Every structure is written in structure tokens, then in C-alpha cells.
Amino acid sequence: MADLSLDLCGVKLKNPIIAASGTFGFGREYGRFYDLSELGGICCKGLTLCRREGNPPPRIAETPMGILNSVGLQNPGVESFIENDLPWLLTKNVAVIANITGTSVEQYVQMAERLAGTGVHLLEMNISCPNVHEGGVAFGVKPESVYAITKAVKAAAKQPLIVKLTPNVSDITENALAAEEAGANAISMINTLTGIAVDTNKRKMVLANNTGGLSGPAVRPVALRMVWQSAKKVHIPIIGMGGIETGEDAAAFMLCGAKAVMVGTANFTDPFACPRIIRELDAYCDRQNVRSAQELVGTLEENG
Ligand code: SIN
């Protein structure tokens, strides 16, 4: 068996497989299927200061090799999370990542301050949600605003800060660099690619919000390319995600430069996806004669 463990911004993870925000709730449902302590980490559903109902339905559309979602950050609010979900999660012996979002820089700062004294291990700042009309991706498109919000939240955060980047830009590496220069401890990429679904019989948009974010294996080649490009520019850890379904998919992200990975949409079709991917990554390392999975990071051989 390979050593899958790693140090992510000072937090010890048993393995590099983290359940991605928005696909795992706060862990309770999956905790009925397997022991959550098997995971490297759990990234909770995006939290806001107050409870949100999210967007009206329909807000999910299946696509070939993926789904479009326009959930709109439905969540119970940070206070409910701290009171009802976090104490339970902290008994599970797994790194807990709180994904935070807001409609102003001040709200993001308040979220970081509110979570500072809690047992949350890492913060993931979501400046890449394409499904809300205020905030979300608005902070994540231009390098100047990525820099400004990262600087402000980093000053308030007590936990290491991961900045989650959007792929809906011309050059994601500019935003990766802006986050690093502003003091981010890590970046995660990619959030979803904006798309639409068309009901041709009704001649109507499928999603009530018109647009949604595409995830699943269809986006994997794009995500791999963006991780590979960003890893050449930044020195902070990259957490890769986008359509990971197998241990070899996870390994591909690590070869491109990701220190850890997040598994999202695969949880919907296979509730056992994360523990299976951990086993498959282990088997891959054995086949490759790799003793520590971290030896894979950034070792992709390029052509020409
Ligand atoms: C959503 O709740 O709309 C998805 C979150 C995200 O894409 O960041």
C-alpha cells in the first residue's frame, strides 16, 4: 500500500481525496453509506451569513457526461451550520472545509470571522458560483477583484484560505496568481463552466435561472488543462477538480500539479465514489511503484 497522506497548508489529510462542495451536503447522507473518516476531507455546501432557499426549480439538467446546476447557493446559513452540523462533523475524524460565499467583500470577511473560533480546519472562499445574481463569480473574474477580496478575507481568516476559481475567464492563471499574491494558502479549481439546456419541444430554457454550471466528466479535459497551466505559475498548493470519477482521474490531476483533488458530481451517481477512488489511487500508485502519492504531483511528462 502506498502512503496517501499529505500536509495541506498545515492540515494533515489521510489521503488527497476531498468530497467537493455542493455535492456532499454536510456529510450526513453519505455517512449512512460509509465511514467518513476514510476521506481526506469534506468540503461543505457553500455557506452564507443567512439561510438561502436557492433558485426556483427546475435547477438541475442532465447532459451527456455531466449535469448543469443552478442551485443558487441553497444553505441553512452559517449559524445553523455551526450549531447543528459542525459538532457532528468534527466527531468524524476528517478534515472539514467550510466553503464561504457572500454578496459583498464585507460579507465574506464576516463569514471568515464567524468561522475563526470554530473547529473548521480550512476555509474555501467561493468566488466562482455562476448561479447568483449578486456576488459569487462577480468577485472571481478580474484579477484585481480576486486580489482585493483574497487580501481582505485572508486578513480576517484564522484558518488557511483556499480560493476557488472559475473557469469562465480567458486566462485562469492570472486569477491564480492574483490569489497567491494576495496571500491565499491554496487554490481550488475548477468550479463549473456556464452553460444552458434547451427544451426543443417547448422551445424554452430548461433551467428556471436560464443558465447553470456544467460539471462531470465532460469538463475534465478543461480542468486538467487549467490545473496544468496554473501549476506552472503558482507555488501554493492546487486542489484539482472537474469530473473525477476514478483513481486514475485523480492521479491525472496530481500529475498535472494538483496536491489534492475534490470529487463532486461522481458522488451523485455512485455514493461510494470517494472511498472507491481512494482505493483505486492506492492501486495506481502500487502499479506505478510510487511509495507516496505526493511523488506524483507535477511529474507529467510533456511532449515537444
Ligand atoms: C450553486 O449553489 O449554485 C452552486 C455553487 C457553485 O457553483 O459554486
PDB file of C-alpha atoms and ligand atoms in Angstrom:
ATOM      1  CA  MET A   1       0.000   0.000   0.000  1.00  0.00           C
ATOM      2  CA  ALA A   2       1.231   3.493  -0.878  1.00  0.00           C
ATOM      3  CA  ASP A   3       1.347   6.352   1.605  1.00  0.00           C
ATOM      4  CA  LEU A   4      -1.545   8.557   0.503  1.00  0.00           C
ATOM      5  CA  SER A   5      -1.212  11.105   3.305  1.00  0.00           C
ATOM      6  CA  LEU A   6      -0.292  14.746   2.837  1.00  0.00           C
ATOM      7  CA  ASP A   7       0.042  18.068   4.558  1.00  0.00           C
ATOM      8  CA  LEU A   8      -2.340  20.610   3.070  1.00  0.00           C
ATOM      9  CA  CYS A   9      -1.497  24.094   4.330  1.00  0.00           C
ATOM     10  CA  GLY A  10      -0.520  22.676   7.722  1.00  0.00           C
ATOM     11  CA  VAL A  11      -3.543  20.355   7.975  1.00  0.00           C
ATOM     12  CA  LYS A  12      -2.877  16.615   7.909  1.00  0.00           C
ATOM     13  CA  LEU A  13      -5.029  14.695   5.423  1.00  0.00           C
ATOM     14  CA  LYS A  14      -5.111  10.879   5.311  1.00  0.00           C
ATOM     15  CA  ASN A  15      -5.339  10.983   1.554  1.00  0.00           C
ATOM     16  CA  PRO A  16      -5.794  13.578  -1.210  1.00  0.00           C
ATOM     17  CA  ILE A  17      -9.475  12.795  -1.877  1.00  0.00           C
ATOM     18  CA  ILE A  18     -11.851  15.522  -0.657  1.00  0.00           C
ATOM     19  CA  ALA A  19     -15.609  15.496  -1.194  1.00  0.00           C
ATOM     20  CA  ALA A  20     -16.396  18.631  -3.211  1.00  0.00           C
ATOM     21  CA  SER A  21     -18.644  21.428  -2.012  1.00  0.00           C
ATOM     22  CA  GLY A  22     -22.234  21.257  -3.169  1.00  0.00           C
ATOM     23  CA  THR A  23     -22.216  17.534  -3.830  1.00  0.00           C
ATOM     24  CA  PHE A  24     -21.922  16.203  -0.301  1.00  0.00           C
ATOM     25  CA  GLY A  25     -24.174  18.417   1.834  1.00  0.00           C
ATOM     26  CA  PHE A  26     -22.667  18.374   5.325  1.00  0.00           C
ATOM     27  CA  GLY A  27     -21.837  14.679   5.078  1.00  0.00           C
ATOM     28  CA  ARG A  28     -24.797  13.164   6.918  1.00  0.00           C
ATOM     29  CA  GLU A  29     -26.385  11.356   3.953  1.00  0.00           C
ATOM     30  CA  TYR A  30     -23.086   9.811   2.812  1.00  0.00           C
ATOM     31  CA  GLY A  31     -22.238   8.938   6.404  1.00  0.00           C
ATOM     32  CA  ARG A  32     -25.014   6.333   6.186  1.00  0.00           C
ATOM     33  CA  PHE A  33     -23.114   4.594   3.370  1.00  0.00           C
ATOM     34  CA  TYR A  34     -19.544   4.540   4.753  1.00  0.00           C
ATOM     35  CA  ASP A  35     -17.257   5.756   7.495  1.00  0.00           C
ATOM     36  CA  LEU A  36     -16.465   9.388   6.639  1.00  0.00           C
ATOM     37  CA  SER A  37     -13.081   9.103   8.349  1.00  0.00           C
ATOM     38  CA  GLU A  38     -11.922   7.233   5.218  1.00  0.00           C
ATOM     39  CA  LEU A  39     -11.880  10.554   3.355  1.00  0.00           C
ATOM     40  CA  GLY A  40      -9.083  13.079   3.140  1.00  0.00           C
ATOM     41  CA  GLY A  41     -11.576  15.856   3.719  1.00  0.00           C
ATOM     42  CA  ILE A  42     -15.121  17.072   3.351  1.00  0.00           C
ATOM     43  CA  CYS A  43     -15.850  20.438   1.777  1.00  0.00           C
ATOM     44  CA  CYS A  44     -19.272  21.546   2.951  1.00  0.00           C
ATOM     45  CA  LYS A  45     -22.053  23.091   0.872  1.00  0.00           C
ATOM     46  CA  GLY A  46     -21.448  26.812   0.264  1.00  0.00           C
ATOM     47  CA  LEU A  47     -22.440  28.854   3.317  1.00  0.00           C
ATOM     48  CA  THR A  48     -23.798  32.365   3.525  1.00  0.00           C
ATOM     49  CA  LEU A  49     -24.459  34.610   6.528  1.00  0.00           C
ATOM     50  CA  CYS A  50     -28.208  33.951   6.364  1.00  0.00           C
ATOM     51  CA  ARG A  51     -30.190  30.941   5.225  1.00  0.00           C
ATOM     52  CA  ARG A  52     -30.929  30.845   1.479  1.00  0.00           C
ATOM     53  CA  GLU A  53     -33.650  28.952  -0.383  1.00  0.00           C
ATOM     54  CA  GLY A  54     -31.657  28.984  -3.628  1.00  0.00           C
ATOM     55  CA  ASN A  55     -33.084  29.347  -7.108  1.00  0.00           C
ATOM     56  CA  PRO A  56     -36.546  28.120  -8.156  1.00  0.00           C
ATOM     57  CA  PRO A  57     -36.811  24.741  -9.947  1.00  0.00           C
ATOM     58  CA  PRO A  58     -36.025  23.322 -12.399  1.00  0.00           C
ATOM     59  CA  ARG A  59     -32.433  23.821 -11.316  1.00  0.00           C
ATOM     60  CA  ILE A  60     -30.785  20.610 -12.485  1.00  0.00           C
ATOM     61  CA  ALA A  61     -30.496  19.385 -16.091  1.00  0.00           C
ATOM     62  CA  GLU A  62     -28.740  16.206 -17.119  1.00  0.00           C
ATOM     63  CA  THR A  63     -26.326  16.476 -20.032  1.00  0.00           C
ATOM     64  CA  PRO A  64     -24.218  13.895 -21.861  1.00  0.00           C
ATOM     65  CA  MET A  65     -21.380  13.183 -19.391  1.00  0.00           C
ATOM     66  CA  GLY A  66     -22.396  15.708 -16.781  1.00  0.00           C
ATOM     67  CA  ILE A  67     -25.030  17.903 -15.191  1.00  0.00           C
ATOM     68  CA  LEU A  68     -25.958  21.543 -15.261  1.00  0.00           C
ATOM     69  CA  ASN A  69     -26.936  23.002 -11.900  1.00  0.00           C
ATOM     70  CA  SER A  70     -28.353  26.345 -10.962  1.00  0.00           C
ATOM     71  CA  VAL A  71     -28.934  25.610  -7.284  1.00  0.00           C
ATOM     72  CA  GLY A  72     -28.254  29.194  -6.267  1.00  0.00           C
ATOM     73  CA  LEU A  73     -26.421  28.506  -3.013  1.00  0.00           C
ATOM     74  CA  GLN A  74     -29.266  26.978  -1.037  1.00  0.00           C
ATOM     75  CA  ASN A  75     -27.953  26.530   2.501  1.00  0.00           C
ATOM     76  CA  PRO A  76     -29.121  26.838   6.116  1.00  0.00           C
ATOM     77  CA  GLY A  77     -26.797  29.749   6.940  1.00  0.00           C
ATOM     78  CA  VAL A  78     -23.543  29.811   8.850  1.00  0.00           C
ATOM     79  CA  GLU A  79     -25.118  29.905  12.341  1.00  0.00           C
ATOM     80  CA  SER A  80     -27.161  26.778  11.695  1.00  0.00           C
ATOM     81  CA  PHE A  81     -24.045  25.066  10.296  1.00  0.00           C
ATOM     82  CA  ILE A  82     -22.029  25.922  13.416  1.00  0.00           C
ATOM     83  CA  GLU A  83     -24.798  24.808  15.747  1.00  0.00           C
ATOM     84  CA  ASN A  84     -26.213  21.740  14.005  1.00  0.00           C
ATOM     85  CA  ASP A  85     -23.727  20.322  11.508  1.00  0.00           C
ATOM     86  CA  LEU A  86     -20.208  21.204  12.560  1.00  0.00           C
ATOM     87  CA  PRO A  87     -20.254  19.481  16.007  1.00  0.00           C
ATOM     88  CA  TRP A  88     -21.373  16.239  14.305  1.00  0.00           C
ATOM     89  CA  LEU A  89     -18.790  16.588  11.509  1.00  0.00           C
ATOM     90  CA  LEU A  90     -15.994  17.202  13.998  1.00  0.00           C
ATOM     91  CA  THR A  91     -16.607  13.778  15.557  1.00  0.00           C
ATOM     92  CA  LYS A  92     -15.841  12.115  12.200  1.00  0.00           C
ATOM     93  CA  ASN A  93     -12.030  12.389  12.265  1.00  0.00           C
ATOM     94  CA  VAL A  94     -11.856  14.025   8.853  1.00  0.00           C
ATOM     95  CA  ALA A  95     -10.626  17.459   7.743  1.00  0.00           C
ATOM     96  CA  VAL A  96     -13.570  19.851   7.481  1.00  0.00           C
ATOM     97  CA  ILE A  97     -13.501  22.625   4.901  1.00  0.00           C
ATOM     98  CA  ALA A  98     -16.116  25.372   5.099  1.00  0.00           C
ATOM     99  CA  ASN A  99     -16.997  26.859   1.715  1.00  0.00           C
ATOM    100  CA  ILE A 100     -17.926  30.512   2.214  1.00  0.00           C
ATOM    101  CA  THR A 101     -19.677  32.943  -0.056  1.00  0.00           C
ATOM    102  CA  GLY A 102     -21.448  36.297   0.029  1.00  0.00           C
ATOM    103  CA  THR A 103     -22.710  39.273  -1.899  1.00  0.00           C
ATOM    104  CA  SER A 104     -20.083  41.780  -0.718  1.00  0.00           C
ATOM    105  CA  VAL A 105     -16.462  41.715   0.420  1.00  0.00           C
ATOM    106  CA  GLU A 106     -17.716  42.615   3.896  1.00  0.00           C
ATOM    107  CA  GLN A 107     -19.960  39.540   3.983  1.00  0.00           C
ATOM    108  CA  TYR A 108     -17.061  37.254   3.043  1.00  0.00           C
ATOM    109  CA  VAL A 109     -14.975  38.878   5.775  1.00  0.00           C
ATOM    110  CA  GLN A 110     -17.791  38.382   8.298  1.00  0.00           C
ATOM    111  CA  MET A 111     -18.064  34.737   7.306  1.00  0.00           C
ATOM    112  CA  ALA A 112     -14.334  34.223   7.874  1.00  0.00           C
ATOM    113  CA  GLU A 113     -14.554  36.000  11.248  1.00  0.00           C
ATOM    114  CA  ARG A 114     -17.556  33.935  12.333  1.00  0.00           C
ATOM    115  CA  LEU A 115     -15.810  30.669  11.494  1.00  0.00           C
ATOM    116  CA  ALA A 116     -12.500  31.713  13.076  1.00  0.00           C
ATOM    117  CA  GLY A 117     -13.158  30.321  16.543  1.00  0.00           C
ATOM    118  CA  THR A 118     -14.715  27.079  15.351  1.00  0.00           C
ATOM    119  CA  GLY A 119     -13.101  23.706  14.702  1.00  0.00           C
ATOM    120  CA  VAL A 120     -13.267  24.125  10.920  1.00  0.00           C
ATOM    121  CA  HIS A 121      -9.840  23.166   9.552  1.00  0.00           C
ATOM    122  CA  LEU A 122      -9.737  25.114   6.280  1.00  0.00           C
ATOM    123  CA  LEU A 123     -11.802  27.782   4.509  1.00  0.00           C
ATOM    124  CA  GLU A 124     -12.636  27.624   0.826  1.00  0.00           C
ATOM    125  CA  MET A 125     -13.618  31.054  -0.481  1.00  0.00           C
ATOM    126  CA  ASN A 126     -16.099  30.577  -3.297  1.00  0.00           C
ATOM    127  CA  ILE A 127     -15.770  33.461  -5.745  1.00  0.00           C
ATOM    128  CA  SER A 128     -16.867  31.330  -8.665  1.00  0.00           C
ATOM    129  CA  CYS A 129     -20.560  30.432  -8.280  1.00  0.00           C
ATOM    130  CA  PRO A 130     -22.186  31.260 -11.635  1.00  0.00           C
ATOM    131  CA  ASN A 131     -25.772  30.913 -10.351  1.00  0.00           C
ATOM    132  CA  VAL A 132     -26.420  34.007  -8.254  1.00  0.00           C
ATOM    133  CA  HIS A 133     -27.244  37.499  -9.405  1.00  0.00           C
ATOM    134  CA  GLU A 134     -25.218  39.242  -6.706  1.00  0.00           C
ATOM    135  CA  GLY A 135     -21.711  38.271  -5.599  1.00  0.00           C
ATOM    136  CA  GLY A 136     -20.452  34.785  -6.413  1.00  0.00           C
ATOM    137  CA  VAL A 137     -18.473  34.769  -9.629  1.00  0.00           C
ATOM    138  CA  ALA A 138     -18.628  38.587  -9.800  1.00  0.00           C
ATOM    139  CA  PHE A 139     -15.609  38.645  -7.451  1.00  0.00           C
ATOM    140  CA  GLY A 140     -13.757  35.939  -9.319  1.00  0.00           C
ATOM    141  CA  VAL A 141     -13.443  37.142 -12.897  1.00  0.00           C
ATOM    142  CA  LYS A 142     -10.944  40.011 -12.792  1.00  0.00           C
ATOM    143  CA  PRO A 143      -7.511  39.548 -11.197  1.00  0.00           C
ATOM    144  CA  GLU A 144      -7.856  42.905  -9.376  1.00  0.00           C
ATOM    145  CA  SER A 145     -11.026  41.837  -7.576  1.00  0.00           C
ATOM    146  CA  VAL A 146      -9.635  38.346  -6.871  1.00  0.00           C
ATOM    147  CA  TYR A 147      -6.661  40.095  -5.271  1.00  0.00           C
ATOM    148  CA  ALA A 148      -8.775  42.557  -3.257  1.00  0.00           C
ATOM    149  CA  ILE A 149     -11.215  40.022  -1.810  1.00  0.00           C
ATOM    150  CA  THR A 150      -8.488  37.488  -1.076  1.00  0.00           C
ATOM    151  CA  LYS A 151      -6.441  40.125   0.772  1.00  0.00           C
ATOM    152  CA  ALA A 152      -9.445  41.211   2.863  1.00  0.00           C
ATOM    153  CA  VAL A 153     -10.587  37.685   3.751  1.00  0.00           C
ATOM    154  CA  LYS A 154      -7.061  36.463   4.434  1.00  0.00           C
ATOM    155  CA  ALA A 155      -6.629  39.270   6.991  1.00  0.00           C
ATOM    156  CA  ALA A 156      -9.756  38.059   8.830  1.00  0.00           C
ATOM    157  CA  ALA A 157      -9.267  34.303   8.463  1.00  0.00           C
ATOM    158  CA  LYS A 158      -7.789  32.192  11.227  1.00  0.00           C
ATOM    159  CA  GLN A 159      -7.763  29.023   9.124  1.00  0.00           C
ATOM    160  CA  PRO A 160      -5.736  28.521   5.924  1.00  0.00           C
ATOM    161  CA  LEU A 161      -7.566  30.084   2.985  1.00  0.00           C
ATOM    162  CA  ILE A 162      -8.275  28.227  -0.263  1.00  0.00           C
ATOM    163  CA  VAL A 163      -9.583  30.364  -3.145  1.00  0.00           C
ATOM    164  CA  LYS A 164     -11.943  28.530  -5.520  1.00  0.00           C
ATOM    165  CA  LEU A 165     -11.539  29.789  -9.082  1.00  0.00           C
ATOM    166  CA  THR A 166     -13.914  29.963 -12.006  1.00  0.00           C
ATOM    167  CA  PRO A 167     -13.026  28.536 -15.429  1.00  0.00           C
ATOM    168  CA  ASN A 168     -15.271  31.145 -17.089  1.00  0.00           C
ATOM    169  CA  VAL A 169     -12.387  33.506 -17.848  1.00  0.00           C
ATOM    170  CA  SER A 170      -9.896  33.841 -20.691  1.00  0.00           C
ATOM    171  CA  ASP A 171      -6.810  33.083 -18.565  1.00  0.00           C
ATOM    172  CA  ILE A 172      -7.353  31.365 -15.215  1.00  0.00           C
ATOM    173  CA  THR A 173      -3.650  31.610 -14.369  1.00  0.00           C
ATOM    174  CA  GLU A 174      -3.967  35.387 -13.920  1.00  0.00           C
ATOM    175  CA  ASN A 175      -6.516  34.803 -11.177  1.00  0.00           C
ATOM    176  CA  ALA A 176      -4.461  32.005  -9.644  1.00  0.00           C
ATOM    177  CA  LEU A 177      -1.508  34.409  -9.445  1.00  0.00           C
ATOM    178  CA  ALA A 178      -3.687  37.200  -8.040  1.00  0.00           C
ATOM    179  CA  ALA A 179      -4.926  34.883  -5.274  1.00  0.00           C
ATOM    180  CA  GLU A 180      -1.378  33.790  -4.461  1.00  0.00           C
ATOM    181  CA  GLU A 181      -0.062  37.362  -4.393  1.00  0.00           C
ATOM    182  CA  ALA A 182      -2.885  38.371  -2.041  1.00  0.00           C
ATOM    183  CA  GLY A 183      -1.898  35.671   0.447  1.00  0.00           C
ATOM    184  CA  ALA A 184      -4.110  32.683  -0.385  1.00  0.00           C
ATOM    185  CA  ASN A 185      -2.725  29.465   1.088  1.00  0.00           C
ATOM    186  CA  ALA A 186      -4.076  27.322  -1.770  1.00  0.00           C
ATOM    187  CA  ILE A 187      -6.319  27.493  -4.807  1.00  0.00           C
ATOM    188  CA  SER A 188      -9.005  25.063  -5.888  1.00  0.00           C
ATOM    189  CA  MET A 189     -10.075  24.719  -9.499  1.00  0.00           C
ATOM    190  CA  ILE A 190     -12.264  24.451 -11.414  1.00  0.00           C
ATOM    191  CA  ASN A 191     -15.794  25.470 -10.469  1.00  0.00           C
ATOM    192  CA  THR A 192     -18.422  24.834 -13.129  1.00  0.00           C
ATOM    193  CA  LEU A 193     -18.497  26.027 -16.729  1.00  0.00           C
ATOM    194  CA  THR A 194     -21.538  28.156 -17.542  1.00  0.00           C
ATOM    195  CA  GLY A 195     -23.999  26.531 -19.943  1.00  0.00           C
ATOM    196  CA  ILE A 196     -27.654  26.254 -20.898  1.00  0.00           C
ATOM    197  CA  ALA A 197     -30.096  23.421 -21.676  1.00  0.00           C
ATOM    198  CA  VAL A 198     -32.832  23.812 -24.297  1.00  0.00           C
ATOM    199  CA  ASP A 199     -36.242  22.083 -24.272  1.00  0.00           C
ATOM    200  CA  THR A 200     -36.857  21.897 -28.016  1.00  0.00           C
ATOM    201  CA  ASN A 201     -40.497  20.743 -27.689  1.00  0.00           C
ATOM    202  CA  LYS A 202     -41.432  23.722 -25.565  1.00  0.00           C
ATOM    203  CA  ARG A 203     -38.857  25.938 -27.287  1.00  0.00           C
ATOM    204  CA  LYS A 204     -37.896  27.018 -23.819  1.00  0.00           C
ATOM    205  CA  MET A 205     -34.929  27.120 -21.493  1.00  0.00           C
ATOM    206  CA  VAL A 206     -34.881  24.106 -19.163  1.00  0.00           C
ATOM    207  CA  LEU A 207     -33.439  25.837 -16.109  1.00  0.00           C
ATOM    208  CA  ALA A 208     -35.592  28.423 -14.362  1.00  0.00           C
ATOM    209  CA  ASN A 209     -32.436  30.524 -13.987  1.00  0.00           C
ATOM    210  CA  ASN A 210     -31.722  30.074 -17.735  1.00  0.00           C
ATOM    211  CA  THR A 211     -28.012  29.387 -17.167  1.00  0.00           C
ATOM    212  CA  GLY A 212     -26.343  26.791 -14.970  1.00  0.00           C
ATOM    213  CA  GLY A 213     -22.905  25.407 -14.192  1.00  0.00           C
ATOM    214  CA  LEU A 214     -21.677  22.301 -16.026  1.00  0.00           C
ATOM    215  CA  SER A 215     -19.805  19.647 -14.041  1.00  0.00           C
ATOM    216  CA  GLY A 216     -18.950  15.981 -14.515  1.00  0.00           C
ATOM    217  CA  PRO A 217     -16.582  14.104 -16.823  1.00  0.00           C
ATOM    218  CA  ALA A 218     -17.370  16.405 -19.772  1.00  0.00           C
ATOM    219  CA  VAL A 219     -15.332  19.188 -18.121  1.00  0.00           C
ATOM    220  CA  ARG A 220     -12.358  17.032 -17.090  1.00  0.00           C
ATOM    221  CA  PRO A 221     -10.049  17.837 -20.047  1.00  0.00           C
ATOM    222  CA  VAL A 222     -10.612  21.565 -19.498  1.00  0.00           C
ATOM    223  CA  ALA A 223      -9.993  21.258 -15.762  1.00  0.00           C
ATOM    224  CA  LEU A 224      -6.811  19.252 -16.299  1.00  0.00           C
ATOM    225  CA  ARG A 225      -5.507  21.854 -18.739  1.00  0.00           C
ATOM    226  CA  MET A 226      -6.227  24.684 -16.291  1.00  0.00           C
ATOM    227  CA  VAL A 227      -4.540  22.887 -13.371  1.00  0.00           C
ATOM    228  CA  TRP A 228      -1.527  22.102 -15.559  1.00  0.00           C
ATOM    229  CA  GLN A 229      -1.229  25.739 -16.714  1.00  0.00           C
ATOM    230  CA  SER A 230      -1.693  27.164 -13.216  1.00  0.00           C
ATOM    231  CA  ALA A 231       0.810  24.777 -11.644  1.00  0.00           C
ATOM    232  CA  LYS A 232       3.476  26.315 -13.865  1.00  0.00           C
ATOM    233  CA  LYS A 233       2.734  29.764 -12.432  1.00  0.00           C
ATOM    234  CA  VAL A 234       1.896  29.471  -8.717  1.00  0.00           C
ATOM    235  CA  HIS A 235       3.820  27.999  -5.807  1.00  0.00           C
ATOM    236  CA  ILE A 236       0.889  27.466  -3.426  1.00  0.00           C
ATOM    237  CA  PRO A 237      -0.899  24.089  -3.462  1.00  0.00           C
ATOM    238  CA  ILE A 238      -3.561  23.469  -6.084  1.00  0.00           C
ATOM    239  CA  ILE A 239      -6.616  21.350  -5.335  1.00  0.00           C
ATOM    240  CA  GLY A 240      -7.836  19.996  -8.663  1.00  0.00           C
ATOM    241  CA  MET A 241     -11.407  19.108  -9.548  1.00  0.00           C
ATOM    242  CA  GLY A 242     -13.611  18.601 -12.560  1.00  0.00           C
ATOM    243  CA  GLY A 243     -15.214  15.303 -13.490  1.00  0.00           C
ATOM    244  CA  ILE A 244     -13.051  12.964 -11.402  1.00  0.00           C
ATOM    245  CA  GLU A 245     -14.637   9.505 -11.441  1.00  0.00           C
ATOM    246  CA  THR A 246     -11.758   7.076 -10.879  1.00  0.00           C
ATOM    247  CA  GLY A 247      -8.439   6.802  -9.088  1.00  0.00           C
ATOM    248  CA  GLU A 248      -6.666   7.295 -12.407  1.00  0.00           C
ATOM    249  CA  ASP A 249      -8.602  10.538 -12.968  1.00  0.00           C
ATOM    250  CA  ALA A 250      -7.383  11.703  -9.544  1.00  0.00           C
ATOM    251  CA  ALA A 251      -3.838  10.679 -10.473  1.00  0.00           C
ATOM    252  CA  ALA A 252      -4.096  12.636 -13.748  1.00  0.00           C
ATOM    253  CA  PHE A 253      -4.856  15.829 -11.789  1.00  0.00           C
ATOM    254  CA  MET A 254      -1.923  15.133  -9.470  1.00  0.00           C
ATOM    255  CA  LEU A 255       0.421  14.547 -12.404  1.00  0.00           C
ATOM    256  CA  CYS A 256      -0.707  17.935 -13.747  1.00  0.00           C
ATOM    257  CA  GLY A 257       0.294  19.565 -10.445  1.00  0.00           C
ATOM    258  CA  ALA A 258      -2.610  19.159  -8.009  1.00  0.00           C
ATOM    259  CA  LYS A 259      -1.589  18.252  -4.456  1.00  0.00           C
ATOM    260  CA  ALA A 260      -5.108  17.082  -3.626  1.00  0.00           C
ATOM    261  CA  VAL A 261      -8.360  16.672  -5.526  1.00  0.00           C
ATOM    262  CA  MET A 262     -12.048  17.174  -4.968  1.00  0.00           C
ATOM    263  CA  VAL A 263     -14.657  14.693  -6.144  1.00  0.00           C
ATOM    264  CA  GLY A 264     -18.078  16.170  -6.883  1.00  0.00           C
ATOM    265  CA  THR A 265     -20.601  15.024  -9.460  1.00  0.00           C
ATOM    266  CA  ALA A 266     -19.446  11.389  -9.237  1.00  0.00           C
ATOM    267  CA  ASN A 267     -20.997  11.249  -5.737  1.00  0.00           C
ATOM    268  CA  PHE A 268     -24.450  11.614  -7.306  1.00  0.00           C
ATOM    269  CA  THR A 269     -24.177   8.529  -9.497  1.00  0.00           C
ATOM    270  CA  ASP A 270     -22.126   6.442  -7.072  1.00  0.00           C
ATOM    271  CA  PRO A 271     -22.454   7.282  -3.373  1.00  0.00           C
ATOM    272  CA  PHE A 272     -19.347   5.162  -2.765  1.00  0.00           C
ATOM    273  CA  ALA A 273     -17.300   7.124  -5.347  1.00  0.00           C
ATOM    274  CA  CYS A 274     -14.893   8.750  -2.864  1.00  0.00           C
ATOM    275  CA  PRO A 275     -13.796   5.619  -0.962  1.00  0.00           C
ATOM    276  CA  ARG A 276     -13.581   3.702  -4.250  1.00  0.00           C
ATOM    277  CA  ILE A 277     -11.380   6.438  -5.775  1.00  0.00           C
ATOM    278  CA  ILE A 278      -9.096   6.303  -2.704  1.00  0.00           C
ATOM    279  CA  ARG A 279      -8.650   2.535  -3.196  1.00  0.00           C
ATOM    280  CA  GLU A 280      -8.097   2.972  -6.927  1.00  0.00           C
ATOM    281  CA  LEU A 281      -5.496   5.702  -6.379  1.00  0.00           C
ATOM    282  CA  ASP A 282      -3.688   3.414  -3.966  1.00  0.00           C
ATOM    283  CA  ALA A 283      -3.697   0.589  -6.537  1.00  0.00           C
ATOM    284  CA  TYR A 284      -2.466   3.000  -9.231  1.00  0.00           C
ATOM    285  CA  CYS A 285       0.458   4.068  -7.001  1.00  0.00           C
ATOM    286  CA  ASP A 286       1.353   0.397  -6.487  1.00  0.00           C
ATOM    287  CA  ARG A 287       1.277  -0.257 -10.231  1.00  0.00           C
ATOM    288  CA  GLN A 288       3.498   2.762 -10.790  1.00  0.00           C
ATOM    289  CA  ASN A 289       5.883   1.736  -7.967  1.00  0.00           C
ATOM    290  CA  VAL A 290       5.166   5.026  -6.223  1.00  0.00           C
ATOM    291  CA  ARG A 291       5.536   4.828  -2.446  1.00  0.00           C
ATOM    292  CA  SER A 292       3.929   8.185  -1.636  1.00  0.00           C
ATOM    293  CA  ALA A 293       1.108   9.603  -3.771  1.00  0.00           C
ATOM    294  CA  GLN A 294       2.675  13.049  -3.349  1.00  0.00           C
ATOM    295  CA  GLU A 295       5.551  11.839  -5.556  1.00  0.00           C
ATOM    296  CA  LEU A 296       3.099  12.091  -8.459  1.00  0.00           C
ATOM    297  CA  VAL A 297       2.491  15.825  -8.093  1.00  0.00           C
ATOM    298  CA  GLY A 298       3.633  17.792 -11.126  1.00  0.00           C
ATOM    299  CA  THR A 299       5.539  14.935 -12.756  1.00  0.00           C
ATOM    300  CA  LEU A 300       3.629  14.851 -16.041  1.00  0.00           C
ATOM    301  CA  GLU A 301       5.942  14.363 -18.986  1.00  0.00           C
ATOM    302  CA  GLU A 302       5.219  16.816 -21.772  1.00  0.00           C
ATOM    303  CA  ASN A 303       5.824  16.402 -25.462  1.00  0.00           C
ATOM    304  CA  GLY A 304       7.954  18.624 -27.641  1.00  0.00           C
TER     305      GLY A 304
HETATM  306  C1  SIN B   1     -24.877  26.674  -6.510  1.00  0.00           C
HETATM  307  O1  SIN B   1     -25.302  26.532  -5.365  1.00  0.00           O
HETATM  308  O2  SIN B   1     -25.477  27.345  -7.344  1.00  0.00           O
HETATM  309  C2  SIN B   1     -23.597  26.011  -6.923  1.00  0.00           C
HETATM  310  C3  SIN B   1     -22.438  26.566  -6.207  1.00  0.00           C
HETATM  311  C4  SIN B   1     -21.296  26.935  -7.060  1.00  0.00           C
HETATM  312  O3  SIN B   1     -21.306  26.711  -8.276  1.00  0.00           O
HETATM  313  O4  SIN B   1     -20.329  27.492  -6.543  1.00  0.00           O
END
